[in-house]
Coordinates of C-alpha atoms in Angstrom, one line a residue:
M1 CA 120.3 126.5 68.8
P2 CA 116.6 126.8 69.1
Y3 CA 115.6 124.9 72.2
G4 CA 118.0 127.2 73.9
D5 CA 116.6 130.6 72.6
D6 CA 112.8 128.6 73.3
L7 CA 114.9 129.0 77.6
D8 CA 116.1 131.7 77.3
A9 CA 112.3 133.5 76.2
R10 CA 110.6 131.7 78.8
F11 CA 113.3 131.9 81.7
N12 CA 113.0 135.9 81.2
E13 CA 109.0 136.1 80.7
L14 CA 109.4 134.1 84.1
I15 CA 111.8 136.8 85.9
S16 CA 110.6 139.8 84.6
Q17 CA 107.7 139.0 87.8
F18 CA 110.5 139.5 90.2
S19 CA 111.9 142.8 91.4
E20 CA 115.2 144.0 90.2
E21 CA 117.1 143.5 93.7
E22 CA 115.3 140.0 93.9
Q23 CA 116.5 139.0 90.6
R24 CA 119.7 140.3 91.6
R25 CA 119.9 137.8 95.0
M26 CA 118.9 134.8 92.8
R27 CA 121.7 135.1 90.5
A28 CA 124.4 135.6 92.9
A29 CA 122.7 132.6 94.9
A30 CA 122.9 130.2 91.1
V31 CA 125.8 131.4 90.0
K32 CA 127.2 130.7 94.0
G33 CA 125.8 127.4 93.1
V34 CA 127.1 126.0 89.8
R35 CA 130.8 126.7 90.5
P36 CA 132.3 124.2 89.7
P37 CA 135.5 122.8 92.2
R38 CA 139.1 123.4 91.4
N39 CA 140.6 120.6 90.7
A40 CA 143.9 120.0 92.1
G41 CA 147.3 120.7 89.6
G42 CA 145.6 124.0 87.1
G43 CA 142.2 122.6 86.6
A44 CA 143.2 119.2 83.8
R45 CA 140.2 116.9 83.8
P46 CA 140.9 113.8 85.5
A47 CA 142.5 111.2 83.6
G48 CA 139.4 109.3 81.6
T49 CA 137.1 111.8 81.9
R50 CA 135.4 111.8 78.0
R51 CA 134.7 115.4 76.4
E52 CA 131.4 114.9 74.5
A53 CA 131.0 115.5 70.9
G54 CA 129.3 118.2 69.6
P55 CA 128.9 122.0 69.9
Q56 CA 129.9 123.0 73.5
R57 CA 128.7 126.7 73.2
R58 CA 126.8 128.6 75.7
T59 CA 126.8 125.4 78.2
G60 CA 127.9 127.3 81.3
R61 CA 125.2 130.6 80.4
L62 CA 122.4 127.1 80.2
W63 CA 123.6 125.6 83.6
V64 CA 123.0 128.8 85.2
A65 CA 119.9 129.6 83.4
L66 CA 118.4 126.0 85.0
A67 CA 119.8 127.0 88.2
L68 CA 118.0 130.6 88.5
M69 CA 114.5 129.0 87.3
C70 CA 114.9 126.1 90.1
T71 CA 115.3 128.7 92.5
V72 CA 112.8 130.5 91.1
L73 CA 110.5 127.7 90.8
A74 CA 111.2 127.2 95.1
A75 CA 110.7 130.4 96.1
S76 CA 107.6 131.2 94.2
G77 CA 104.8 128.6 94.8
I78 CA 102.5 131.2 93.5
V79 CA 103.5 131.1 89.7
V80 CA 103.4 127.9 89.9
A81 CA 99.8 127.5 91.4
F82 CA 98.3 130.1 89.3
R83 CA 100.2 130.7 86.2
P84 CA 101.1 127.2 84.7
D85 CA 101.4 128.6 81.4
L86 CA 104.6 130.3 81.8
L87 CA 105.8 126.7 82.3
S88 CA 103.8 125.3 79.1
P89 CA 103.1 126.5 76.0
V90 CA 99.4 127.8 75.5
P91 CA 96.8 126.4 76.1
A92 CA 98.7 125.5 79.4
R93 CA 98.2 121.8 80.1
P94 CA 97.3 120.1 83.1
A95 CA 98.2 120.1 86.5
V96 CA 99.0 116.8 86.1
T97 CA 101.9 117.3 84.1
L98 CA 103.0 120.8 85.5
T99 CA 103.3 118.5 88.9
A100 CA 105.7 116.1 87.0
T101 CA 108.0 119.0 85.3
A102 CA 108.2 120.7 88.7
V103 CA 109.2 117.4 90.8
A104 CA 112.2 117.3 88.1
T105 CA 113.7 120.4 88.4
A106 CA 112.8 121.9 91.7
P107 CA 113.2 120.5 95.2
A108 CA 110.6 118.5 97.4
T109 CA 108.8 121.2 98.9
A110 CA 107.6 122.8 95.7
S111 CA 105.6 119.6 94.9
A112 CA 102.1 119.5 96.0
P113 CA 100.8 118.3 99.6
A114 CA 99.4 114.4 99.0
A115 CA 96.0 113.9 98.6
T116 CA 94.4 112.7 102.1
P117 CA 92.9 109.1 101.0
V118 CA 89.3 109.3 101.9
A119 CA 87.7 105.8 103.8
V120 CA 85.3 104.2 101.9
P121 CA 82.6 102.6 103.9
E122 CA 83.3 98.5 103.1
R123 CA 80.0 97.4 102.1
L124 CA 80.0 99.9 99.4
V125 CA 82.6 98.5 97.8
N126 CA 81.4 94.8 98.7
P127 CA 77.8 94.8 99.8
F128 CA 78.4 90.8 100.7
A129 CA 81.2 91.7 103.1
G130 CA 80.9 90.7 107.1
S131 CA 77.9 88.2 106.2
P132 CA 77.9 84.3 105.0
A133 CA 76.7 85.3 101.5
Q134 CA 80.9 86.6 101.5
S135 CA 81.6 82.8 100.4
Y136 CA 78.8 82.1 98.1
A137 CA 79.2 81.3 94.4
E138 CA 78.2 83.9 92.0
G139 CA 75.6 83.9 89.8
V140 CA 74.1 80.6 88.7
A141 CA 77.1 78.8 89.8
G142 CA 75.3 78.8 93.5
F143 CA 72.1 76.7 91.8
V144 CA 73.4 73.3 92.5
M145 CA 71.7 70.0 91.1
P146 CA 71.2 66.5 92.5
K147 CA 73.6 63.7 90.5
A148 CA 71.2 62.5 87.6
R149 CA 70.0 58.7 87.6
A150 CA 67.3 56.7 86.4
V151 CA 64.4 57.1 88.6
S152 CA 60.5 55.9 87.9
G153 CA 60.9 54.8 84.3
L154 CA 62.8 57.8 83.6
S155 CA 66.3 57.3 81.8
E156 CA 69.4 59.0 83.4
K157 CA 69.3 61.2 80.4
Q158 CA 65.9 62.7 80.3
V159 CA 66.7 63.5 84.5
A160 CA 69.5 65.0 83.7
A161 CA 67.6 67.3 81.1
G162 CA 64.8 67.8 83.9
L163 CA 67.8 69.1 86.3
K164 CA 69.0 71.2 83.6
R165 CA 65.9 72.7 83.2
T166 CA 65.0 73.3 87.1
R167 CA 68.7 75.2 87.1
A168 CA 67.8 77.0 83.9
L169 CA 64.5 78.1 85.8
L170 CA 65.9 79.4 88.8
A171 CA 68.7 81.3 87.2
A172 CA 66.2 83.1 84.8
A173 CA 63.9 83.7 88.1
F174 CA 66.4 85.6 90.4
L175 CA 69.1 86.7 88.1
D176 CA 67.9 87.7 85.4
R177 CA 68.1 91.9 84.7
A178 CA 65.3 92.6 83.2
T179 CA 63.2 90.5 85.9
I180 CA 65.0 92.3 88.8
A181 CA 64.8 95.9 87.5
G182 CA 60.7 95.0 87.1
G183 CA 60.4 94.2 84.1
R184 CA 58.5 91.1 82.7
P185 CA 60.0 87.8 83.7
S186 CA 59.5 86.7 80.2
A187 CA 62.9 84.8 80.2
F188 CA 61.6 82.8 82.6
M189 CA 57.8 82.3 81.1
K190 CA 59.6 81.1 78.4
L191 CA 61.3 78.1 80.2
L192 CA 57.8 77.0 81.4
H193 CA 55.7 74.3 80.1
P194 CA 53.2 76.1 77.3
D195 CA 50.1 74.9 79.8
E196 CA 51.7 76.1 82.8
R197 CA 53.1 79.5 81.0
S198 CA 49.6 80.4 80.2
I199 CA 48.6 79.5 83.6
F200 CA 51.6 82.0 84.5
A201 CA 50.6 85.0 82.6
K202 CA 47.4 85.3 83.1
R203 CA 48.0 85.9 86.7
L204 CA 51.1 87.7 86.5
D205 CA 50.3 91.4 88.4
R206 CA 47.4 90.4 89.2
K207 CA 45.6 93.5 91.3
G208 CA 43.1 94.4 94.7
G209 CA 42.0 91.1 96.1
E210 CA 43.5 88.8 93.8
R211 CA 46.9 89.4 94.1
D212 CA 47.7 86.5 96.6
G213 CA 47.6 84.0 93.2
D214 CA 49.5 86.9 91.6
T215 CA 52.9 84.8 90.1
R216 CA 55.1 88.1 90.4
G217 CA 56.0 86.2 93.5
W218 CA 57.6 83.6 92.0
V219 CA 60.2 85.6 90.5
T220 CA 62.9 88.6 92.1
S221 CA 61.2 91.8 91.1
L222 CA 62.1 95.0 92.2
A223 CA 59.1 97.3 92.8
P224 CA 60.0 100.5 89.8
G225 CA 61.5 103.1 91.3
S226 CA 62.4 101.8 94.6
A227 CA 65.7 100.2 94.3
E228 CA 68.5 98.7 91.5
L229 CA 71.0 96.5 92.0
A230 CA 74.2 98.2 93.1
T231 CA 76.7 95.7 92.0
D232 CA 77.0 93.1 89.2
V233 CA 77.4 91.0 91.5
I234 CA 74.4 88.4 92.8
K235 CA 75.6 85.3 95.5
V236 CA 73.8 82.5 95.7
T237 CA 73.8 79.3 97.5
S238 CA 71.1 76.0 97.3
K239 CA 71.1 72.8 98.1
A240 CA 69.1 69.8 96.2
T241 CA 67.5 66.6 96.5
L242 CA 66.2 63.9 93.9
A243 CA 63.6 61.3 94.8
P244 CA 60.9 59.7 92.9
F245 CA 57.0 60.5 92.8
K246 CA 54.0 58.5 91.4
E247 CA 50.8 60.3 91.8
P248 CA 47.6 59.1 89.3
G249 CA 48.3 59.4 85.5
H250 CA 52.2 60.2 86.6
A251 CA 55.5 59.1 87.6
G252 CA 59.0 60.0 87.4
A253 CA 61.3 62.4 89.6
K254 CA 61.0 65.2 92.0
V255 CA 63.3 68.1 93.0
T256 CA 63.2 69.5 95.8
T257 CA 65.2 72.6 96.6
R258 CA 65.9 75.7 98.9
F259 CA 68.2 78.5 97.7
V260 CA 69.4 81.8 99.0
V261 CA 70.2 84.3 96.9
V262 CA 71.9 87.7 98.1
Y263 CA 71.9 91.4 96.2
G264 CA 73.6 94.2 96.6
V265 CA 70.9 96.8 96.2
R266 CA 70.7 100.8 96.6
R267 CA 68.2 103.4 96.0
P268 CA 68.2 104.8 92.3
G269 CA 71.4 106.5 91.8
D270 CA 72.4 106.1 95.7
A271 CA 75.3 104.5 96.0
G272 CA 75.8 106.0 99.9
S273 CA 72.4 103.9 100.1
T274 CA 74.2 100.7 98.9
M275 CA 72.7 97.7 101.6
R276 CA 71.9 93.5 101.4
L277 CA 68.6 92.1 100.1
V278 CA 68.5 88.5 101.5
V279 CA 65.8 86.0 99.1
H280 CA 65.3 82.9 100.7
G281 CA 63.1 80.9 98.3
R282 CA 62.3 77.1 97.8
A283 CA 60.8 74.9 94.6
T284 CA 59.5 71.6 93.7
M285 CA 59.6 70.5 90.5
L286 CA 58.0 67.0 88.9
I287 CA 59.9 65.7 86.1
Y288 CA 58.4 62.8 83.9
R289 CA 56.5 62.0 80.7
A290 CA 53.6 62.5 78.7
R291 CA 52.3 61.9 75.5
G292 CA 55.9 61.0 74.8
D293 CA 57.1 64.4 75.9
L294 CA 59.1 65.2 79.2
V295 CA 57.6 67.6 80.6
V296 CA 59.2 69.6 83.8
W297 CA 56.0 71.1 86.5
A298 CA 56.4 73.7 89.1
T299 CA 54.4 72.2 91.9
D300 CA 55.9 74.3 94.8
W301 CA 57.3 77.6 94.1
S302 CA 57.9 80.7 96.4
R303 CA 60.0 82.8 97.9
G304 CA 60.7 86.0 100.4
A305 CA 62.6 88.7 100.9
A306 CA 64.5 91.1 103.7
P307 CA 64.2 93.6 104.5
S308 CA 61.1 94.1 102.6
R309 CA 57.9 95.6 103.3
C310 CA 54.7 94.1 105.0
G311 CA 51.7 94.4 102.9
A312 CA 52.7 95.5 99.9
P313 CA 49.9 95.7 97.2
D314 CA 51.7 93.8 95.0
R315 CA 53.7 90.8 94.8
F316 CA 57.0 93.4 93.8
V317 CA 59.9 93.2 96.4
H318 CA 60.2 96.2 98.0
P319 CA 63.1 97.0 99.6
V320 CA 63.1 99.0 102.9
F321 CA 66.1 100.9 103.7
P322 CA 67.4 101.6 107.4
E323 CA 66.1 105.6 106.8
A324 CA 62.6 104.4 105.9
R325 CA 62.2 101.7 108.6
Q326 CA 60.4 104.0 110.9
G327 CA 56.4 104.0 110.5
E328 CA 56.7 101.1 108.3
P329 CA 54.0 97.8 109.4
R330 CA 55.7 95.4 111.7
P331 CA 57.4 91.9 110.7
T332 CA 55.7 89.8 113.6
G333 CA 56.7 85.7 114.9
A334 CA 60.1 84.7 116.2
P335 CA 63.4 85.5 114.5
L336 CA 64.3 84.0 112.0
D337 CA 67.5 83.4 110.4
P338 CA 67.6 84.2 106.1
Y339 CA 70.8 82.3 105.6
D340 CA 70.2 79.4 107.0
L341 CA 68.8 77.0 104.4
D342 CA 67.3 74.3 107.4
G343 CA 66.3 76.5 109.1
P344 CA 62.2 76.5 109.9
E345 CA 59.9 77.7 107.7
P346 CA 58.0 81.5 107.8
D347 CA 54.7 81.0 109.7
V348 CA 52.9 84.1 109.3
P349 CA 52.7 86.3 106.5
C350 CA 55.5 88.9 107.0
Q351 CA 58.2 87.0 109.6
S352 CA 60.4 88.9 111.6
V353 CA 64.4 88.4 110.8
R354 CA 67.3 88.1 113.0
R355 CA 69.4 89.5 110.2
T356 CA 70.7 90.6 106.4

């Protein structure tokens, strides 16, 4: 009977660690604990008791051995903790396997104490909690567009195509992961009209005195090495209107939109520094026909970010984390609420905000 022999070997190895006196006491306690109760009437089995088929030898010894092993486990937590290989073949199995075995054979006092839960700040799990962004849509769904209609000689279908391109431009500017990480905003540039794309490319990442015309400010790009996204979720809310426009040589539809995009960001590799970064922006797009083609052209496209560094030497976003705000140039002006789509526009280069 190989299973019984294997049990004997393990039992003997385990019990050999105790003195003869300790072994004697444990055997006595185990035998007493497993002695069956006497039945009235000379020990006959009650009617209806069924004997299981198969070999029955060594049953008594096996139960004694199991009882002794339970006694040893209960009395010797050190053996379980420091020598798990005594209860399982070499190499030792992971501790979780050992714990499961101990629970099946030993009293509850032999189980390892439960780990104490560690409280995790909510902002690390959900950086949008406690802010208006909690209820915002995720990603491109937050960029709403007005219903298409025929305007100034454009058909409803043409206006719908212009609105679709406008929404795609917003998504590429503020949701594209490569652009957010500080890379070249290729996704955004591909969607611009070829003439506007050429202008954008020439002005991208201007340095020194020319930085005021730097088109990097059209998109959200974190300054390299300053921060990274802390979550895949980006929250967005917006509003938009559609109206006719007419100017010398062109007539068509004008789309005006204001939007708020909220990111969870952190210092590179530092989950504990997670905070919200709020971008508030506006865009005005003209949709018209020129030389038989449909043109979608940005006439106004800007954004601001908070909390971000004032007086940065470029148009990247430089998030300012709480512990680093001491010594940074102070924002000015009446504090604005960056979540308010109907609030006043900033009136100074680095406007203070009420919250992020």
